[in-house]
Short mmCIF file of C-alpha atoms in Angstrom, two decimals:
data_model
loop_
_atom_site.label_atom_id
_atom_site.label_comp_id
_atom_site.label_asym_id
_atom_site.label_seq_id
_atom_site.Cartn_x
_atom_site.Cartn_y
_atom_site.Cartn_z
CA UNK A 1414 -21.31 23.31 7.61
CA UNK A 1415 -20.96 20.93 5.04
CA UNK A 1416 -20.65 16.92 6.58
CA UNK A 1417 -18.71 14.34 4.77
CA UNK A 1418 -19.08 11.25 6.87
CA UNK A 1419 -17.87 7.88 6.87
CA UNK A 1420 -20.34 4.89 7.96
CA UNK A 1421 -19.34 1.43 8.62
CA UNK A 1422 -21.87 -1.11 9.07
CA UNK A 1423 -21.70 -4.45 10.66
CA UNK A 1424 -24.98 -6.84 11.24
CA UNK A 1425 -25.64 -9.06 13.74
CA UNK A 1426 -25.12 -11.93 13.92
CA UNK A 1427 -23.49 -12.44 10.78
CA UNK A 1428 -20.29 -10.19 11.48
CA UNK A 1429 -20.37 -10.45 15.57
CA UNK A 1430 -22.47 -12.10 18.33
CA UNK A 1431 -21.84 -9.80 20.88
CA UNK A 1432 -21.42 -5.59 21.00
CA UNK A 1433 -17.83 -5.21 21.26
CA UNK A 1434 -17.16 -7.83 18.15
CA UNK A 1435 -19.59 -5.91 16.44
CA UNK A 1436 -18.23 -2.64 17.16
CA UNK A 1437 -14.64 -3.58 16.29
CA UNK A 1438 -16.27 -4.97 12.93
CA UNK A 1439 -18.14 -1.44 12.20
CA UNK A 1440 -14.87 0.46 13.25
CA UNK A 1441 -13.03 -1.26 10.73
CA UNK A 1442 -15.74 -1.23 7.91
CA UNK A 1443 -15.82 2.34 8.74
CA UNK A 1444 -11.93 2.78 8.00
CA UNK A 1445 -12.78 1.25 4.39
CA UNK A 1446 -15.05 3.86 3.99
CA UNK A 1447 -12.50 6.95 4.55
CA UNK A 1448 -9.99 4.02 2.50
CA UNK A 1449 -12.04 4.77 -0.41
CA UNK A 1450 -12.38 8.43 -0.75
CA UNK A 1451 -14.76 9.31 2.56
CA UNK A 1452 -18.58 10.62 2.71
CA UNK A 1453 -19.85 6.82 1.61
CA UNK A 1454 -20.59 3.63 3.98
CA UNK A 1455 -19.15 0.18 4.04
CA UNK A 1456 -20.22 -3.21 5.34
CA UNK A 1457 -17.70 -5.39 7.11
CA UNK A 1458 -16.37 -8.46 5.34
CA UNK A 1459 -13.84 -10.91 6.90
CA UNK A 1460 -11.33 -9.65 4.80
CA UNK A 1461 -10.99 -6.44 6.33
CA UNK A 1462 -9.46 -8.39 9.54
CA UNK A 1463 -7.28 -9.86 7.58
CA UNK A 1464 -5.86 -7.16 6.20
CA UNK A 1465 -5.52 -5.41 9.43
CA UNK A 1466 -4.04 -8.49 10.94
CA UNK A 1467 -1.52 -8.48 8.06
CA UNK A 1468 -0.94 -4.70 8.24
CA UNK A 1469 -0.05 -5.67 12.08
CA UNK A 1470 2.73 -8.29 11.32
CA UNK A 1471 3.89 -5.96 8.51
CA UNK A 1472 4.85 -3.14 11.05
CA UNK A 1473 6.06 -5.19 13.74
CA UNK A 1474 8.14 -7.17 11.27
CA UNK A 1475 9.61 -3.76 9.66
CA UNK A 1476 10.47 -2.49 12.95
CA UNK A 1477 13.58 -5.01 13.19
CA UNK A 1478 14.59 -4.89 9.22
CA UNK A 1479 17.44 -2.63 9.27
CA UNK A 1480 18.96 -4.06 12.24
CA UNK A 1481 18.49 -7.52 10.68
CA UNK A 1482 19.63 -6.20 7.18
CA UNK A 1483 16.80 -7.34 5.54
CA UNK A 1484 16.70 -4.22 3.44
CA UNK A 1485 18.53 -3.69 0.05
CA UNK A 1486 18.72 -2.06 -3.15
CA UNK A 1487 18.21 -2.35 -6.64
CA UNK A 1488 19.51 0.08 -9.12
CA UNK A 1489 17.17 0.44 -12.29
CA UNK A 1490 18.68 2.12 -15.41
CA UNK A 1491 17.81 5.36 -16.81
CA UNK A 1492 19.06 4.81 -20.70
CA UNK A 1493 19.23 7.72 -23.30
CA UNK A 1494 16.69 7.34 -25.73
CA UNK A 1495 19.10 8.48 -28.37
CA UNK A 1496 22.67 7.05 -27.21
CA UNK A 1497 21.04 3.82 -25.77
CA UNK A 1498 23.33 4.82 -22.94
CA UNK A 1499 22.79 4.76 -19.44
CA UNK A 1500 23.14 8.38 -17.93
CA UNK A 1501 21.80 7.91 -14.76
CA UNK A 1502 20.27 4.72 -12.05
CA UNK A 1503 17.36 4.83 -9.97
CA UNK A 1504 17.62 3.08 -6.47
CA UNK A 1505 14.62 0.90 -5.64
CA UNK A 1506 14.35 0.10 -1.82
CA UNK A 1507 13.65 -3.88 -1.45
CA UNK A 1508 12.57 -5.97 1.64
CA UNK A 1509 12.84 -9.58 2.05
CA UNK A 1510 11.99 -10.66 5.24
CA UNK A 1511 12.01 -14.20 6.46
CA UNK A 1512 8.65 -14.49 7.66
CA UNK A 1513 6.67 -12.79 4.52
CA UNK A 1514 9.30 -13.06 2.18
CA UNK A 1515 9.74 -10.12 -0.91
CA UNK A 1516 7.17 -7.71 0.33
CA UNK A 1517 6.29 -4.97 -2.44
CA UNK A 1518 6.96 -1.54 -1.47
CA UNK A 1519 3.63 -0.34 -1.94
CA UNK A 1520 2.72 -2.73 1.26
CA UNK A 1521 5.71 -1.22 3.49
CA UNK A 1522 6.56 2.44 2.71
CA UNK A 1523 2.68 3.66 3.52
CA UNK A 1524 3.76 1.52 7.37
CA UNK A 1525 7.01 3.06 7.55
CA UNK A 1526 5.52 6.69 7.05
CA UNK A 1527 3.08 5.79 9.12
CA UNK A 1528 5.02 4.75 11.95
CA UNK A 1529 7.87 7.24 11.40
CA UNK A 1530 10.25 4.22 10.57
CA UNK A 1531 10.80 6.14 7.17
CA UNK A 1532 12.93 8.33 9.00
CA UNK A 1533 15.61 6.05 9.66
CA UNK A 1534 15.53 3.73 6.54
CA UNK A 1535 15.38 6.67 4.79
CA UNK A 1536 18.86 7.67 6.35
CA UNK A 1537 20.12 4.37 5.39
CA UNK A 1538 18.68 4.46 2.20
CA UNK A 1539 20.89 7.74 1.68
CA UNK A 1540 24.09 6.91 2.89
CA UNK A 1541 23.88 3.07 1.05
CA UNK A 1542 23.68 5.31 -2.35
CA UNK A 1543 26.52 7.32 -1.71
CA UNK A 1544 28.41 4.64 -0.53
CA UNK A 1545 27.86 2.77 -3.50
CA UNK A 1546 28.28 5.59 -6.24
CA UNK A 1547 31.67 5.97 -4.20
CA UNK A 1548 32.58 2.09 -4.92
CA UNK A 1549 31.20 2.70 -8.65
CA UNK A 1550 33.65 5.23 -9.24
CA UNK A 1551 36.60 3.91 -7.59
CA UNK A 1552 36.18 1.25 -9.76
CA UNK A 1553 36.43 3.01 -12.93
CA UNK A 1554 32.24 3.28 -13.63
CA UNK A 1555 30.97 6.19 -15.01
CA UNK A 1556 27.65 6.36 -13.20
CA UNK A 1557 26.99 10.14 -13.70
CA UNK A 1558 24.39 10.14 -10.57
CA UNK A 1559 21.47 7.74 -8.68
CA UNK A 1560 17.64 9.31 -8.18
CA UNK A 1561 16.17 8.37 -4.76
CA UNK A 1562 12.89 8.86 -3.62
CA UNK A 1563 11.95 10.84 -0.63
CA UNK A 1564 8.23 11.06 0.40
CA UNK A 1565 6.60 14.15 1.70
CA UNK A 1566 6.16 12.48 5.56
CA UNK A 1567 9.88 12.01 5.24
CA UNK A 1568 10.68 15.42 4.65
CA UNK A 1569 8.31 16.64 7.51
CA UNK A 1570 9.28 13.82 9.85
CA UNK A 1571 12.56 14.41 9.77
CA UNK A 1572 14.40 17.79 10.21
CA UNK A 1573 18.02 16.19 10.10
CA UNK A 1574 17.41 15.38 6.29
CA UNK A 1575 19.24 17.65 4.77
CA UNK A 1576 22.49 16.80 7.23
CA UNK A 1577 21.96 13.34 6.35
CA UNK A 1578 22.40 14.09 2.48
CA UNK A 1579 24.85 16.79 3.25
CA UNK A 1580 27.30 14.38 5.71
CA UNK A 1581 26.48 11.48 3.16
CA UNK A 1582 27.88 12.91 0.30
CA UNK A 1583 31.06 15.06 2.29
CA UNK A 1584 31.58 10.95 3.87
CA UNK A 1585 32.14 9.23 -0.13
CA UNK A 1586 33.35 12.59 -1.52
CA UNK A 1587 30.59 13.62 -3.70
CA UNK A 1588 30.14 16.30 -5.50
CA UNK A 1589 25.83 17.72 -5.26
CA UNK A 1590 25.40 16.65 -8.96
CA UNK A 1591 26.23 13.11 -7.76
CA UNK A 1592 22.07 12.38 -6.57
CA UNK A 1593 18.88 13.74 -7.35
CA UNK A 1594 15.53 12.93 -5.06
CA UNK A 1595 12.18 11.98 -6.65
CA UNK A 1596 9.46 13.73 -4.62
CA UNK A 1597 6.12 12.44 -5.27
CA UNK A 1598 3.59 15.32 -6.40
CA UNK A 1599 1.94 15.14 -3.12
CA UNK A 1600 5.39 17.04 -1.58
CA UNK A 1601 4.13 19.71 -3.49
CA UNK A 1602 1.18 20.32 -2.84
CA UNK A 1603 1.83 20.32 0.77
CA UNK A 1604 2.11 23.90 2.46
CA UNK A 1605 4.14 22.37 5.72
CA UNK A 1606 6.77 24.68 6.14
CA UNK A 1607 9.43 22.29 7.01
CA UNK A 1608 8.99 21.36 3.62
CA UNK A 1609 9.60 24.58 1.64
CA UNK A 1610 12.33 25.15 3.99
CA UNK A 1611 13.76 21.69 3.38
CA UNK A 1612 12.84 22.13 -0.57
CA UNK A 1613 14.85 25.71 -0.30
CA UNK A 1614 17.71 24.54 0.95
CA UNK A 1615 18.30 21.40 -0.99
CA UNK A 1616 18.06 23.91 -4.15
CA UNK A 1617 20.87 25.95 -2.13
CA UNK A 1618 23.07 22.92 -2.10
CA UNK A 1619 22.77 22.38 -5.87
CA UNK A 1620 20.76 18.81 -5.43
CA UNK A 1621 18.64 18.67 -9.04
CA UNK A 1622 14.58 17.27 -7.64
CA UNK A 1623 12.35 15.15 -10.07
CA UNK A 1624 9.03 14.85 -9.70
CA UNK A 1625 8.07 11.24 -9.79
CA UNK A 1626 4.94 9.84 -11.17
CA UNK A 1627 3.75 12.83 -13.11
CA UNK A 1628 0.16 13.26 -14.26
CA UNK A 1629 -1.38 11.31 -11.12
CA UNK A 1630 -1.61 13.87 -8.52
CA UNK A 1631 -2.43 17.24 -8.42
CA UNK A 1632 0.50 19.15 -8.95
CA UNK A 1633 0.12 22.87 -10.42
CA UNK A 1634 2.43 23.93 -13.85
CA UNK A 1635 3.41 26.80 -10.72
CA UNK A 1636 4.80 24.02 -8.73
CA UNK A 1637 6.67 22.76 -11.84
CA UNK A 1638 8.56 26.47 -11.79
CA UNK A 1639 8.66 27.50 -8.11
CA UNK A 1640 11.26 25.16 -7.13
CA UNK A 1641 14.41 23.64 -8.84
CA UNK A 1642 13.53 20.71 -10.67
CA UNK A 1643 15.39 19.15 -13.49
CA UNK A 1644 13.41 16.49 -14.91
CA UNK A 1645 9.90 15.25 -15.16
CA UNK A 1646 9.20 11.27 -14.86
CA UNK A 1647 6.13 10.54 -16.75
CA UNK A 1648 3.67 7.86 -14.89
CA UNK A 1649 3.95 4.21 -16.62
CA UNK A 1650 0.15 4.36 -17.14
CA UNK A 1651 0.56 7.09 -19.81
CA UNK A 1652 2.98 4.98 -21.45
CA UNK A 1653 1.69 1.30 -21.59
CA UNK A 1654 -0.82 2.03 -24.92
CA UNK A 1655 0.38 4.88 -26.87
CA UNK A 1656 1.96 2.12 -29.79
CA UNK A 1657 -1.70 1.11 -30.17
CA UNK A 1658 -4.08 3.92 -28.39
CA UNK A 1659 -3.66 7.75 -30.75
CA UNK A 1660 -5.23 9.50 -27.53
CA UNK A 1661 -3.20 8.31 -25.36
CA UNK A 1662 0.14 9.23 -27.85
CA UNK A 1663 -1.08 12.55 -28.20
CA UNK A 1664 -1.77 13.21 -24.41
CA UNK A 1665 2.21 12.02 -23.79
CA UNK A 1666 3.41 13.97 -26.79
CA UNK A 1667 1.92 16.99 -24.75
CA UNK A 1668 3.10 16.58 -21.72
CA UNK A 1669 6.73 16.19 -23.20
CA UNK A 1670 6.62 19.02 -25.30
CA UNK A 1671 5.17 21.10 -21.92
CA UNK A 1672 7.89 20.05 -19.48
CA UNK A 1673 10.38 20.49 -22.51
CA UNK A 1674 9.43 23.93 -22.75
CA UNK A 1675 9.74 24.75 -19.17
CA UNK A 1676 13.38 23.48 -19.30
CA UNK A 1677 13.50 20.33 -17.99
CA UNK A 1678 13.96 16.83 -19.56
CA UNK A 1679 11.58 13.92 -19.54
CA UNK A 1680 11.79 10.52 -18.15
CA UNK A 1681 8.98 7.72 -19.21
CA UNK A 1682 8.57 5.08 -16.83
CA UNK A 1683 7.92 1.27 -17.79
CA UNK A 1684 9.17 1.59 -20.72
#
């Protein structure tokens, strides 16, 4: 049996005068420790309360955002590289709360998985899209469809997904081709069966899947064919420096020319 543990160390009396300070301290050291890729140790520093206190208020705080609609969207532009047009938007789930203000979403999406709150902002998240594509349209917009991102705890948190999408689009009369979902490349390598079920049926209902962030996880060129994908976004860190870096040029003109030839189109982020 191979052992990967996690230490946390706090010292006396620096980080606690008494055993249960200290042991709070150590816990949360020890946390840091699995934080930062497991089978190392950590010592405690003040900060690490903090954060936990602020990780706290976060949840508690997102609990009551839908109901005090502090949650909105902004649509980003996909643009042909070509036409310069815009063929497609992607919606970007905001929070401004009134206590800690704009709050990224890489500090509130890992709390609403977490806490299984992603299951209902994601349903709002859904039908606000449609809803909007809807208003687009009836006022004479050509938006040809919006890309929303759906997280692999999502998909196994919450069976009544795909009737969400499904009642979503029959509500604003919307044809399949009207959304696509970004899955992260974690959904894939996941072998829940909820979510090849989930992943099955969405390719049933003719709703086109990009993978999101491409190049930082783990995701296997089998993944890239097993399931119906129709684009590829390409992770903004392969894009900053390839005007001014020739490896990093030549490892994006591979990837493009790989996902090209597996039938699928290409979308570089930060562009």
């Amino acid at each position: 049996v191979k052992v990967t543990p996690s230490l946390g160390f706090a010292i006396f009396p620096k980080d606690g005068e008494d055993g249960n300070q200290l042991m709070r301290h150590a816990d949360a050291a020890m946390y840091r420790s699995k934080h930062e890729g497991k089978n190392t140790y950590c010592f405690y520093s003040p900060e690490m309360t903090a954060k936990a206190k602020m990780r706290m208020h976060v949840e508690s705080e997102l609990s009551f955002a839908l109901e005090r609609d502090e949650l909105y969207l902004n649509y980003q532009p996909i643009v042909d590289a070509r036409s310069g047009q815009i063929i497609k938007a992607e919606a970007l789930l905001c929070w401004n709360n009134s206590e800690l203000g704009i709050v990224p979403p890489a500090n509130f999406i890992p709390v609403a998985e977490k806490t299984g709150l992603i299951v209902p902002i994601g349903k709002w998240v859904i039908e606000t899209v449609c809803k909007q594509i809807g208003a687009w349209r009836a006022s004479g917009m050509k938006i040809m469809c919006v890309t929303i991102n759906v997280s692999a705890s999502q998909f196994d948190s919450d069976p009544g997904l795909i009737e969400v999408i499904k009642n979503a689009l029959k509500a604003n009369e919307l044809a399949s081709d009207a959304i696509q979902l970004e899955l992260a490349e974690g959904v894939l390598m996941s072998e829940s069966p909820s979510i090849t079920t989930a992943m099955a049926e969405l390719e049933r209902l003719g709703i086109k899947l990009l993978i999101d962030d491409f190049g930082t996880g783990y995701a296997s060129l089998s993944s890239l064919q097993q399931y119906n994908f129709d684009c590829v976004k390409i992770d903004r860190r392969y894009i900053n420096k390839i005007l001014v870096n020739e490896q990093d040029a030549q490892l994006f003109n591979t990837i493009v020319s790989l996902v090209k030839n597996l039938g699928m189109s290409v979308v570089s982020d930060g562009v």
